[in-house]
Amino acid sequence: MSDDSLLRELTRVAREDQELERARLDERWDELAAGRLSPEDEEELRAWAESSPEEAAAYEAFRPLGEDFHARVTEAARFQLGRGARPAPARGAEAPAGSKVVDARHRWRRWSLPAAALAAASLLLFLWPDRGPAPLPAYGLELGGEVRTLRSETAEPAAGRKVFVAGNRLRLVLTPSVAVDGPVAARAFVLAAGGASPLAAPPAAISDQGAVRIEGEVGAEVRLPEGDVVLLVAVGRRGALPDAGELQARLASTDQVRTDQWSAWKVPLAFEDQLEP
Amino acid sequence: MESQPTRADLERALTDPSELEDLVARLTPVIQARVARSLFRRNQVRTRSVRQEVEDLSQEVFVTLFANDAKVLRSWDPDRGLSLANFVGFVAERQVASILRTGKRNPWQEDPTLTEELDDADPAAGPHDATVSRQILRRLLDRLEEQLSPLGRQLFDLIYLKERSVAEVEGQTGLGSDAVYAWRSRLRRLARRNLCELMSESEPDERRPEERSVPR
């Protein structure tokens, strides 16, 4: 099929679909949604809606969403534009058990579970607005590119310290459990006797979904002090990341910290200037 | 606000809290209607919950419009010949198409193509079949609806559905003739690329045309 034929057929199908749609749902339905129908036309559509479940569904779909909807969306938009307070809880959120009023959250979940599972911070904000910015999802950390892993001093081999030598390609990847809505940032520090200093490495690459990758050749792009090294790594909402001092304090007695707005890890590794035989 | 809002009207509504609700009230019917039509067109109506589906999807569209300091809404350019209502309507159709196909909200994050910068990569070689079923063509239209920016949709409508001349398209959109020709080529390539993908995804039975054959 040539491109001309393809576009010709595509156009034909599109026009036929449009005609079928207009025959089934003419302009009066748009007027219904806009609240501009004459009383006679509205009565006619209402009567038609009683003829079958499908027609009733059309009436329900196009019946004006109403002032409550406008007010809710407006309040959420004002907050999103930074011009208003956090919106009040969605209508129906306090409904007693057995009530037919459905919480907006449940309505959203019932419609599309995958979409709800990936619900972005902004939608959560509109429908569950009392919580402020949505919590950052859990992140996983992976460190790769090492030459070997030293056996851990504890009973758990998985906690072994990874050894890097010059020339290795160090790859530190932070992956969210679900796509993150909104910008995120990452920081990495090297913890030494004198305190924590920024890790000398290429800038973090951050995907649209919030995944972070710090990567570079050890000894050239990634500079590590020789010997045992501790990295402090954090990912979080832009503007909400802790500084080196807070990271050091929060990770003093644990290997991982997770808050609503950031997650951080303490990552032990070792750098040997040359590989021992 | 006037019946046909200008760019200045939009900016005022976005900056003046007292006008924002008017904007929302003005946009809600067109969004709701496009959402509803998209559901009916794809036979995705669940009669018992259609109103909730329409409300949820309409909310999703508003989330997209106002996200990131109303980036999508502010990308409307009245000089391109699209009214604000039609622009928002295209946004609604695109979002519904994507959500229904992928189950993922906010398609702008994955493919924030708001401008005319489409992928210009040459598509793979076309399918060997000389005919394409209506079902495949319908799915192809859905894909285009999902992928095209509002400007792309407008141009597809003008160039192919309404068969406007290049001069007419220039006059209506403010684009130069080079841009119109470029868009025509892009739309053809996008249709071709999506057809290749659909043909490779589909079952043999789906590819068989139910209606007339299309000559090579």
CSV table of C-alpha atoms in Angstrom, one decimal:
chain,number,residue,atom,x,y,z
A,1,MET,CA,0.0,0.0,0.0
A,2,SER,CA,1.4,3.3,-1.0
A,3,ASP,CA,1.5,6.3,1.3
A,4,ASP,CA,-1.2,8.0,-0.8
A,5,SER,CA,-3.5,5.0,-0.6
A,6,LEU,CA,-2.9,4.7,3.2
A,7,LEU,CA,-3.8,8.3,3.8
A,8,ARG,CA,-6.7,8.0,1.5
A,9,GLU,CA,-8.1,5.0,3.4
A,10,LEU,CA,-7.3,6.5,6.7
A,11,THR,CA,-9.2,9.6,5.8
A,12,ARG,CA,-12.1,7.6,4.6
A,13,VAL,CA,-12.4,5.7,7.8
A,14,ALA,CA,-12.0,8.9,9.8
A,15,ARG,CA,-14.8,10.6,7.9
A,16,GLU,CA,-17.1,7.6,8.2
A,17,ASP,CA,-16.4,7.4,11.9
A,18,GLN,CA,-17.2,11.1,12.3
A,19,GLU,CA,-20.5,10.7,10.4
A,20,LEU,CA,-21.5,7.7,12.5
A,21,GLU,CA,-20.6,9.5,15.7
A,22,ARG,CA,-22.6,12.6,14.7
A,23,ALA,CA,-25.5,10.5,13.7
A,24,ARG,CA,-25.5,8.8,17.1
A,25,LEU,CA,-24.4,11.7,19.2
A,26,ASP,CA,-25.3,15.0,17.5
A,27,GLU,CA,-24.4,18.5,18.6
A,28,ARG,CA,-27.2,18.5,21.2
A,29,TRP,CA,-25.1,16.4,23.4
A,30,ASP,CA,-22.3,18.9,23.4
A,31,GLU,CA,-24.9,21.6,24.2
A,32,LEU,CA,-26.2,19.4,27.1
A,33,ALA,CA,-22.7,19.2,28.6
A,34,ALA,CA,-22.5,23.0,28.2
A,35,GLY,CA,-25.8,23.5,29.9
A,36,ARG,CA,-27.1,25.4,26.8
A,37,LEU,CA,-29.9,23.0,25.7
A,38,SER,CA,-33.4,24.4,25.4
A,39,PRO,CA,-35.8,22.8,27.9
A,40,GLU,CA,-37.5,21.0,25.0
A,41,ASP,CA,-34.3,19.5,23.6
A,42,GLU,CA,-33.2,18.5,27.1
A,43,GLU,CA,-36.6,16.8,27.7
A,44,GLU,CA,-36.2,15.0,24.4
A,45,LEU,CA,-32.8,13.7,25.2
A,46,ARG,CA,-34.0,12.7,28.7
A,47,ALA,CA,-36.8,10.7,27.2
A,48,TRP,CA,-34.5,9.1,24.7
A,49,ALA,CA,-32.2,8.2,27.5
A,50,GLU,CA,-35.0,6.1,29.1
A,51,SER,CA,-35.2,3.9,26.0
A,52,SER,CA,-32.2,1.8,26.7
A,53,PRO,CA,-29.2,1.4,29.0
A,54,GLU,CA,-26.9,2.6,26.3
A,55,GLU,CA,-28.8,5.8,25.7
A,56,ALA,CA,-29.0,6.3,29.5
A,57,ALA,CA,-25.2,6.0,29.6
A,58,ALA,CA,-25.0,8.8,26.9
A,59,TYR,CA,-27.2,11.0,29.0
A,60,GLU,CA,-25.1,10.4,32.1
A,61,ALA,CA,-21.9,11.0,30.2
A,62,PHE,CA,-22.9,14.3,28.8
A,63,ARG,CA,-25.0,15.7,31.7
A,64,PRO,CA,-23.1,18.8,33.1
A,65,LEU,CA,-20.5,17.9,35.6
A,66,GLY,CA,-21.7,20.8,37.7
A,67,GLU,CA,-20.5,23.5,40.0
A,68,ASP,CA,-19.0,21.1,42.5
A,69,PHE,CA,-16.7,19.8,39.8
A,70,HIS,CA,-15.8,23.3,38.7
A,71,ALA,CA,-15.0,24.3,42.3
A,72,ARG,CA,-12.9,21.2,43.0
A,73,VAL,CA,-10.9,21.6,39.8
A,74,THR,CA,-10.5,25.3,40.4
A,75,GLU,CA,-9.2,24.9,43.9
A,76,ALA,CA,-6.8,22.3,42.8
A,77,ALA,CA,-5.6,24.4,39.9
A,78,ARG,CA,-5.1,27.4,42.1
A,79,PHE,CA,-2.9,25.3,44.4
A,80,GLN,CA,-1.0,23.9,41.4
A,81,LEU,CA,-0.4,27.4,40.1
A,82,GLY,CA,0.8,28.4,43.6
A,83,ARG,CA,-2.0,30.8,44.1
A,84,GLY,CA,-4.1,29.1,46.7
A,85,ALA,CA,-4.2,27.0,49.9
A,86,ARG,CA,-4.3,23.3,49.7
A,87,PRO,CA,-7.8,22.3,48.6
A,88,ALA,CA,-10.3,20.8,51.0
A,89,PRO,CA,-10.7,17.0,51.0
A,90,ALA,CA,-12.7,15.7,48.1
A,91,ARG,CA,-16.5,15.5,48.4
A,92,GLY,CA,-17.5,12.2,49.8
A,93,ALA,CA,-14.3,11.4,51.6
A,94,GLU,CA,-16.1,11.5,54.9
A,95,ALA,CA,-19.1,9.5,53.8
A,96,PRO,CA,-20.3,7.0,56.4
A,97,ALA,CA,-20.0,3.3,55.7
A,98,GLY,CA,-22.7,2.1,53.4
A,99,SER,CA,-23.2,5.4,51.8
A,100,LYS,CA,-23.6,5.5,48.1
A,101,VAL,CA,-21.4,8.5,47.8
A,102,VAL,CA,-18.1,7.2,46.5
A,103,ASP,CA,-14.8,8.6,47.6
A,104,ALA,CA,-12.9,10.1,44.6
A,105,ARG,CA,-10.0,7.8,45.5
A,106,HIS,CA,-12.0,4.7,45.3
A,107,ARG,CA,-13.7,5.9,42.1
A,108,TRP,CA,-10.3,6.4,40.6
A,109,ARG,CA,-9.0,3.0,41.6
A,110,ARG,CA,-12.1,1.3,40.4
A,111,TRP,CA,-11.8,2.8,37.0
A,112,SER,CA,-8.2,1.9,36.3
A,113,LEU,CA,-6.0,0.1,38.7
A,114,PRO,CA,-2.8,0.4,36.7
A,115,ALA,CA,-3.3,4.1,36.3
A,116,ALA,CA,-4.0,4.4,40.1
A,117,ALA,CA,-0.9,2.4,40.9
A,118,LEU,CA,1.1,4.9,38.9
A,119,ALA,CA,-0.9,7.8,40.2
A,120,ALA,CA,1.3,10.9,39.9
A,121,ALA,CA,1.8,13.4,42.7
A,122,SER,CA,-0.3,16.1,41.1
A,123,LEU,CA,-3.5,13.9,40.8
A,124,LEU,CA,-3.0,12.7,44.4
A,125,LEU,CA,-2.7,16.3,45.4
A,126,PHE,CA,-6.0,17.2,43.8
A,127,LEU,CA,-8.0,14.3,45.1
A,128,TRP,CA,-6.2,13.8,48.5
A,129,PRO,CA,-5.0,17.4,49.0
A,130,ASP,CA,-4.5,17.4,52.7
A,131,ARG,CA,-1.3,15.5,52.4
A,132,GLY,CA,0.7,18.2,50.5
A,133,PRO,CA,3.2,17.1,47.9
A,134,ALA,CA,2.9,13.4,47.2
A,135,PRO,CA,5.5,11.2,48.9
A,136,LEU,CA,8.4,10.1,46.9
A,137,PRO,CA,8.1,6.5,46.0
A,138,ALA,CA,10.6,3.9,47.3
A,139,TYR,CA,13.9,3.8,45.4
A,140,GLY,CA,16.3,0.9,44.8
A,141,LEU,CA,20.0,1.4,44.6
A,142,GLU,CA,22.4,-0.6,42.5
A,143,LEU,CA,26.1,-0.2,42.3
A,144,GLY,CA,28.0,-1.9,39.5
A,145,GLY,CA,31.3,-2.0,37.6
A,146,GLU,CA,33.4,-3.4,40.4
A,147,VAL,CA,36.2,-5.9,40.0
A,148,ARG,CA,35.3,-8.0,43.0
A,149,THR,CA,33.3,-8.0,46.1
A,150,LEU,CA,35.1,-8.4,49.5
A,151,ARG,CA,33.4,-10.8,51.8
A,152,SER,CA,31.4,-8.9,54.4
A,153,GLU,CA,32.5,-8.9,58.0
A,154,THR,CA,29.0,-9.8,58.8
A,155,ALA,CA,27.2,-13.1,58.1
A,156,GLU,CA,25.5,-11.6,55.0
A,157,PRO,CA,27.6,-11.9,51.8
A,158,ALA,CA,25.3,-9.5,50.0
A,159,ALA,CA,26.6,-6.7,52.2
A,160,GLY,CA,30.1,-7.1,51.0
A,161,ARG,CA,32.2,-4.1,50.1
A,162,LYS,CA,32.7,-3.7,46.3
A,163,VAL,CA,36.2,-3.1,45.1
A,164,PHE,CA,37.0,-0.7,42.3
A,165,VAL,CA,40.3,-0.1,40.6
A,166,ALA,CA,41.3,2.6,38.2
A,167,GLY,CA,39.7,2.0,34.8
A,168,ASN,CA,36.6,0.4,36.1
A,169,ARG,CA,33.4,1.9,35.0
A,170,LEU,CA,31.5,2.7,38.2
A,171,ARG,CA,27.7,2.8,37.7
A,172,LEU,CA,25.4,3.9,40.4
A,173,VAL,CA,21.7,3.6,39.5
A,174,LEU,CA,18.7,4.7,41.6
A,175,THR,CA,15.4,3.4,40.4
A,176,PRO,CA,11.9,4.4,41.7
A,177,SER,CA,9.3,1.7,42.3
A,178,VAL,CA,6.9,3.8,40.2
A,179,ALA,CA,7.3,6.7,37.9
A,180,VAL,CA,7.9,10.0,39.8
A,181,ASP,CA,5.9,13.0,39.0
A,182,GLY,CA,7.9,16.2,39.2
A,183,PRO,CA,11.6,16.9,39.1
A,184,VAL,CA,14.0,15.0,41.3
A,185,ALA,CA,17.6,15.6,42.1
A,186,ALA,CA,20.4,13.5,43.4
A,187,ARG,CA,23.5,14.1,45.5
A,188,ALA,CA,26.5,11.9,46.4
A,189,PHE,CA,29.2,12.5,48.9
A,190,VAL,CA,32.4,10.7,49.9
A,191,LEU,CA,32.7,10.3,53.6
A,192,ALA,CA,36.2,10.6,54.9
A,193,ALA,CA,37.9,11.4,58.2
A,194,GLY,CA,37.4,15.1,57.8
A,195,GLY,CA,33.7,14.8,56.9
A,196,ALA,CA,31.7,14.4,53.7
A,197,SER,CA,32.8,16.0,50.5
A,198,PRO,CA,30.9,15.9,47.1
A,199,LEU,CA,31.7,12.9,45.0
A,200,ALA,CA,33.9,13.9,42.1
A,201,ALA,CA,31.9,12.3,39.2
A,202,PRO,CA,30.0,13.3,36.1
A,203,PRO,CA,26.6,15.0,36.7
A,204,ALA,CA,23.8,12.6,37.4
A,205,ALA,CA,21.6,11.6,34.5
A,206,ILE,CA,17.9,11.8,35.5
A,207,SER,CA,15.2,10.3,33.4
A,208,ASP,CA,11.7,11.7,33.0
A,209,GLN,CA,10.4,8.9,35.3
A,210,GLY,CA,12.8,9.9,38.1
A,211,ALA,CA,15.5,7.2,37.6
A,212,VAL,CA,19.0,8.4,38.4
A,213,ARG,CA,22.3,7.2,37.0
A,214,ILE,CA,25.8,8.4,38.0
A,215,GLU,CA,28.4,6.8,35.9
A,216,GLY,CA,32.1,7.2,35.0
A,217,GLU,CA,35.5,5.7,34.7
A,218,VAL,CA,37.2,5.4,38.1
A,219,GLY,CA,40.4,7.3,38.3
A,220,ALA,CA,39.4,9.6,35.5
A,221,GLU,CA,35.8,10.8,35.7
A,222,VAL,CA,35.1,9.4,39.2
A,223,ARG,CA,37.7,10.2,41.8
A,224,LEU,CA,37.8,8.1,44.9
A,225,PRO,CA,40.3,8.2,47.8
A,226,GLU,CA,42.4,5.1,48.1
A,227,GLY,CA,41.3,2.4,50.5
A,228,ASP,CA,37.9,1.9,52.1
A,229,VAL,CA,35.4,4.4,51.1
A,230,VAL,CA,31.9,5.3,52.2
A,231,LEU,CA,29.5,7.0,49.8
A,232,LEU,CA,26.5,8.9,51.0
A,233,VAL,CA,23.9,8.9,48.2
A,234,ALA,CA,20.6,10.7,48.2
A,235,VAL,CA,17.7,11.2,45.8
A,236,GLY,CA,14.7,13.4,46.4
A,237,ARG,CA,12.4,16.2,45.4
A,238,ARG,CA,14.3,19.1,44.0
A,239,GLY,CA,14.9,21.6,46.8
A,240,ALA,CA,14.2,19.0,49.5
A,241,LEU,CA,17.5,17.1,49.6
A,242,PRO,CA,19.4,17.1,52.8
A,243,ASP,CA,22.9,18.6,52.9
A,244,ALA,CA,26.0,16.6,53.6
A,245,GLY,CA,25.9,17.2,57.3
A,246,GLU,CA,22.3,16.0,57.7
A,247,LEU,CA,23.0,13.0,55.5
A,248,GLN,CA,26.0,12.1,57.6
A,249,ALA,CA,23.9,12.4,60.8
A,250,ARG,CA,20.9,10.5,59.6
A,251,LEU,CA,23.0,7.7,58.2
A,252,ALA,CA,25.4,7.4,61.2
A,253,SER,CA,23.7,4.3,62.6
A,254,THR,CA,21.9,2.9,59.6
A,255,ASP,CA,22.5,2.1,55.9
A,256,GLN,CA,19.4,3.6,54.5
A,257,VAL,CA,16.9,6.4,55.4
A,258,ARG,CA,13.7,7.1,53.6
A,259,THR,CA,11.5,10.1,54.1
A,260,ASP,CA,8.5,11.5,52.3
A,261,GLN,CA,10.7,13.7,50.1
A,262,TRP,CA,14.0,11.9,49.9
A,263,SER,CA,15.8,8.6,50.3
A,264,ALA,CA,19.4,8.1,51.1
A,265,TRP,CA,22.0,5.3,51.5
A,266,LYS,CA,25.3,4.7,52.9
A,267,VAL,CA,27.3,2.6,50.4
A,268,PRO,CA,30.6,1.1,51.5
A,269,LEU,CA,33.2,0.4,48.8
A,270,ALA,CA,36.9,0.2,48.3
A,271,PHE,CA,39.3,1.7,45.8
A,272,GLU,CA,42.6,0.1,45.0
A,273,ASP,CA,45.0,2.0,42.9
A,274,GLN,CA,46.0,-1.2,41.2
A,275,LEU,CA,44.6,-4.7,41.3
A,276,GLU,CA,46.3,-7.0,43.7
A,277,PRO,CA,47.2,-10.4,42.1
B,1,MET,CA,-14.0,36.9,29.5
B,2,GLU,CA,-15.1,37.2,25.8
B,3,SER,CA,-16.8,34.3,24.1
B,4,GLN,CA,-13.6,33.6,22.1
B,5,PRO,CA,-10.8,34.1,24.6
B,6,THR,CA,-7.6,35.6,23.5
B,7,ARG,CA,-4.1,34.8,24.8
B,8,ALA,CA,-4.3,37.7,27.1
B,9,ASP,CA,-7.6,36.4,28.5
B,10,LEU,CA,-5.9,33.1,29.2
B,11,GLU,CA,-3.0,34.7,31.0
B,12,ARG,CA,-5.3,36.8,33.0
B,13,ALA,CA,-7.3,33.8,34.1
B,14,LEU,CA,-4.1,32.0,35.0
B,15,THR,CA,-2.8,34.8,37.1
B,16,ASP,CA,-6.1,36.2,38.6
B,17,PRO,CA,-7.6,33.7,41.0
B,18,SER,CA,-11.1,35.3,40.6
B,19,GLU,CA,-11.1,34.5,36.9
B,20,LEU,CA,-9.7,31.0,37.1
B,21,GLU,CA,-13.1,29.4,38.0
B,22,ASP,CA,-14.6,31.1,34.9
B,23,LEU,CA,-11.9,29.5,32.8
B,24,VAL,CA,-12.5,26.1,34.4
B,25,ALA,CA,-16.3,26.4,33.8
B,26,ARG,CA,-15.7,27.4,30.2
B,27,LEU,CA,-13.3,24.5,29.5
B,28,THR,CA,-15.2,21.8,31.3
B,29,PRO,CA,-18.0,21.2,28.8
B,30,VAL,CA,-15.6,20.8,25.8
B,31,ILE,CA,-13.3,18.5,27.8
B,32,GLN,CA,-16.3,16.5,29.1
B,33,ALA,CA,-17.8,16.2,25.6
B,34,ARG,CA,-14.5,15.1,24.0
B,35,VAL,CA,-13.9,12.6,26.8
B,36,ALA,CA,-17.4,11.2,26.5
B,37,ARG,CA,-17.1,11.0,22.7
B,38,SER,CA,-13.7,9.3,22.9
B,39,LEU,CA,-15.2,6.6,25.2
B,40,PHE,CA,-18.2,6.0,23.0
B,41,ARG,CA,-16.1,5.9,19.9
B,42,ARG,CA,-13.9,3.2,21.3
B,43,ASN,CA,-16.8,1.3,22.8
B,44,GLN,CA,-15.2,1.8,26.2
B,45,VAL,CA,-18.4,2.8,28.0
B,46,ARG,CA,-19.3,0.9,31.1
B,47,THR,CA,-22.9,1.9,31.4
B,48,ARG,CA,-23.0,1.6,35.2
B,49,SER,CA,-20.0,3.9,35.8
B,50,VAL,CA,-19.8,6.0,32.7
B,51,ARG,CA,-20.3,9.3,34.6
B,52,GLN,CA,-17.5,8.5,37.0
B,53,GLU,CA,-15.3,7.5,34.1
B,54,VAL,CA,-16.0,10.8,32.4
B,55,GLU,CA,-15.4,12.8,35.6
B,56,ASP,CA,-12.2,11.0,36.4
B,57,LEU,CA,-10.8,11.4,32.8
B,58,SER,CA,-11.9,15.1,32.7
B,59,GLN,CA,-10.0,15.6,36.0
B,60,GLU,CA,-7.0,14.0,34.4
B,61,VAL,CA,-7.2,16.4,31.5
B,62,PHE,CA,-7.3,19.4,33.8
B,63,VAL,CA,-4.3,18.0,35.8
B,64,THR,CA,-2.4,17.9,32.5
B,65,LEU,CA,-3.5,21.4,31.5
B,66,PHE,CA,-2.4,23.0,34.8
B,67,ALA,CA,0.7,20.9,35.5
B,68,ASN,CA,4.1,22.7,35.6
B,69,ASP,CA,2.6,26.1,35.8
B,70,ALA,CA,0.0,25.4,33.1
B,71,LYS,CA,2.7,24.5,30.6
B,72,VAL,CA,0.3,22.7,28.3
B,73,LEU,CA,-2.4,25.3,28.5
B,74,ARG,CA,0.1,28.1,27.9
B,75,SER,CA,1.3,26.3,24.8
B,76,TRP,CA,-1.9,27.3,23.0
B,77,ASP,CA,-1.2,29.7,20.2
B,78,PRO,CA,-4.3,31.4,18.8
B,79,ASP,CA,-2.3,32.5,15.8
B,80,ARG,CA,-2.3,28.9,14.7
B,81,GLY,CA,-6.0,29.1,14.0
B,82,LEU,CA,-7.2,26.8,16.8
B,83,SER,CA,-9.6,28.2,19.3
B,84,LEU,CA,-8.8,27.6,23.0
B,85,ALA,CA,-11.8,25.2,23.1
B,86,ASN,CA,-10.5,23.1,20.1
B,87,PHE,CA,-7.0,23.1,21.5
B,88,VAL,CA,-8.1,21.8,24.8
B,89,GLY,CA,-10.4,19.4,23.0
B,90,PHE,CA,-7.4,17.9,21.2
B,91,VAL,CA,-5.5,17.7,24.4
B,92,ALA,CA,-8.4,15.8,26.0
B,93,GLU,CA,-8.7,13.4,23.1
B,94,ARG,CA,-5.0,12.7,23.1
B,95,GLN,CA,-4.9,12.0,26.8
B,96,VAL,CA,-7.9,9.8,26.7
B,97,ALA,CA,-6.5,7.8,23.8
B,98,SER,CA,-3.2,7.3,25.6
B,99,ILE,CA,-4.8,6.4,29.0
B,100,LEU,CA,-7.2,3.9,27.4
B,101,ARG,CA,-4.4,2.2,25.4
B,102,THR,CA,-1.7,2.1,28.1
B,103,GLY,CA,-3.4,2.5,31.4
B,104,LYS,CA,-0.9,5.2,32.2
B,105,ARG,CA,-1.8,8.6,33.2
B,106,ASN,CA,-0.2,11.8,32.1
B,107,PRO,CA,1.2,10.8,28.7
B,108,TRP,CA,2.9,14.2,28.5
B,109,GLN,CA,5.7,12.8,30.6
B,110,GLU,CA,6.5,10.1,28.2
B,111,ASP,CA,6.0,12.0,25.1
B,112,PRO,CA,5.7,15.7,25.8
B,113,THR,CA,5.4,16.7,22.1
B,114,LEU,CA,3.6,19.9,22.3
B,115,THR,CA,5.3,21.6,19.4
B,116,GLU,CA,5.8,20.6,15.8
B,117,GLU,CA,9.0,18.7,16.5
B,118,LEU,CA,8.1,15.2,15.5
B,119,ASP,CA,10.4,12.3,15.1
B,120,ASP,CA,11.7,12.6,11.6
B,121,ALA,CA,13.3,9.2,11.5
B,122,ASP,CA,12.5,7.2,8.4
B,123,PRO,CA,10.0,4.5,9.1
B,124,ALA,CA,10.7,0.8,8.4
B,125,ALA,CA,9.8,-0.6,5.1
B,126,GLY,CA,6.0,-0.9,4.7
B,127,PRO,CA,4.1,-4.1,5.0
B,128,HIS,CA,3.9,-6.3,2.0
B,129,ASP,CA,0.1,-6.6,2.1
B,130,ALA,CA,-1.6,-4.3,-0.4
B,131,THR,CA,-4.7,-4.1,1.7
B,132,VAL,CA,-5.4,-3.1,5.3
B,133,SER,CA,-8.5,-3.9,7.4
B,134,ARG,CA,-10.7,-1.3,8.7
B,135,GLN,CA,-9.9,-2.5,12.2
B,136,ILE,CA,-6.2,-1.8,11.7
B,137,LEU,CA,-7.1,1.6,10.2
B,138,ARG,CA,-9.3,2.4,13.2
B,139,ARG,CA,-6.4,1.5,15.5
B,140,LEU,CA,-4.1,3.6,13.4
B,141,LEU,CA,-6.4,6.6,13.8
B,142,ASP,CA,-6.3,6.0,17.6
B,143,ARG,CA,-2.6,5.9,17.6
B,144,LEU,CA,-2.4,9.2,15.6
B,145,GLU,CA,-4.8,10.8,18.0
B,146,GLU,CA,-2.6,9.7,20.9
B,147,GLN,CA,0.7,10.8,19.3
B,148,LEU,CA,-0.1,14.1,17.5
B,149,SER,CA,0.2,17.4,19.2
B,150,PRO,CA,-2.8,19.7,19.0
B,151,LEU,CA,-1.1,21.4,16.0
B,152,GLY,CA,-0.5,18.0,14.4
B,153,ARG,CA,-4.2,17.1,14.9
B,154,GLN,CA,-5.3,20.4,13.4
B,155,LEU,CA,-3.1,19.9,10.4
B,156,PHE,CA,-4.2,16.4,9.8
B,157,ASP,CA,-7.8,17.6,10.0
B,158,LEU,CA,-7.1,20.5,7.5
B,159,ILE,CA,-4.9,18.7,5.1
B,160,TYR,CA,-6.5,15.3,4.9
B,161,LEU,CA,-10.0,15.4,6.4
B,162,LYS,CA,-11.0,18.8,5.1
B,163,GLU,CA,-8.7,18.6,2.1
B,164,ARG,CA,-7.7,22.3,2.3
B,165,SER,CA,-5.2,23.6,-0.1
B,166,VAL,CA,-1.7,24.5,1.1
B,167,ALA,CA,-2.6,28.2,0.7
B,168,GLU,CA,-5.8,27.7,2.8
B,169,VAL,CA,-3.8,25.9,5.5
B,170,GLU,CA,-1.2,28.6,5.5
B,171,GLY,CA,-3.9,31.2,5.9
B,172,GLN,CA,-5.6,29.4,8.8
B,173,THR,CA,-2.6,28.4,10.8
B,174,GLY,CA,-0.1,31.1,10.1
B,175,LEU,CA,2.4,28.5,9.0
B,176,GLY,CA,4.6,29.0,5.9
B,177,SER,CA,4.2,26.8,2.9
B,178,ASP,CA,7.5,25.0,3.7
B,179,ALA,CA,6.1,24.1,7.1
B,180,VAL,CA,2.8,22.9,5.7
B,181,TYR,CA,4.6,20.7,3.2
B,182,ALA,CA,6.9,19.4,6.0
B,183,TRP,CA,3.9,18.6,8.1
B,184,ARG,CA,2.2,16.8,5.3
B,185,SER,CA,5.3,14.6,4.9
B,186,ARG,CA,5.6,14.1,8.6
B,187,LEU,CA,2.0,13.0,8.9
B,188,ARG,CA,2.5,10.5,6.1
B,189,ARG,CA,5.6,9.1,7.8
B,190,LEU,CA,3.9,8.9,11.1
B,191,ALA,CA,1.0,7.0,9.6
B,192,ARG,CA,3.3,4.7,7.8
B,193,ARG,CA,5.4,4.0,10.9
B,194,ASN,CA,2.4,3.3,13.0
B,195,LEU,CA,0.9,1.0,10.4
B,196,CYS,CA,4.1,-1.0,10.3
B,197,GLU,CA,3.9,-1.4,14.1
B,198,LEU,CA,0.3,-2.3,14.1
B,199,MET,CA,0.7,-4.9,11.3
B,200,SER,CA,3.5,-6.5,13.2
B,201,GLU,CA,1.5,-6.6,16.4
B,202,SER,CA,-1.8,-7.8,14.9
B,203,GLU,CA,-3.0,-11.3,14.3
B,204,PRO,CA,-3.4,-12.4,10.7
B,205,ASP,CA,-7.2,-12.3,10.9
B,206,GLU,CA,-7.1,-8.7,12.0
B,207,ARG,CA,-5.1,-7.7,9.0
B,208,ARG,CA,-7.7,-9.0,6.5
B,209,PRO,CA,-9.9,-6.3,5.1
B,210,GLU,CA,-13.6,-6.6,5.7
B,211,GLU,CA,-14.4,-4.2,3.0
B,212,ARG,CA,-13.1,-3.1,-0.3
B,213,SER,CA,-9.6,-3.8,-1.3
B,214,VAL,CA,-7.2,-0.9,-1.6
B,215,PRO,CA,-5.1,-0.8,-4.8
B,216,ARG,CA,-1.4,-0.7,-4.4
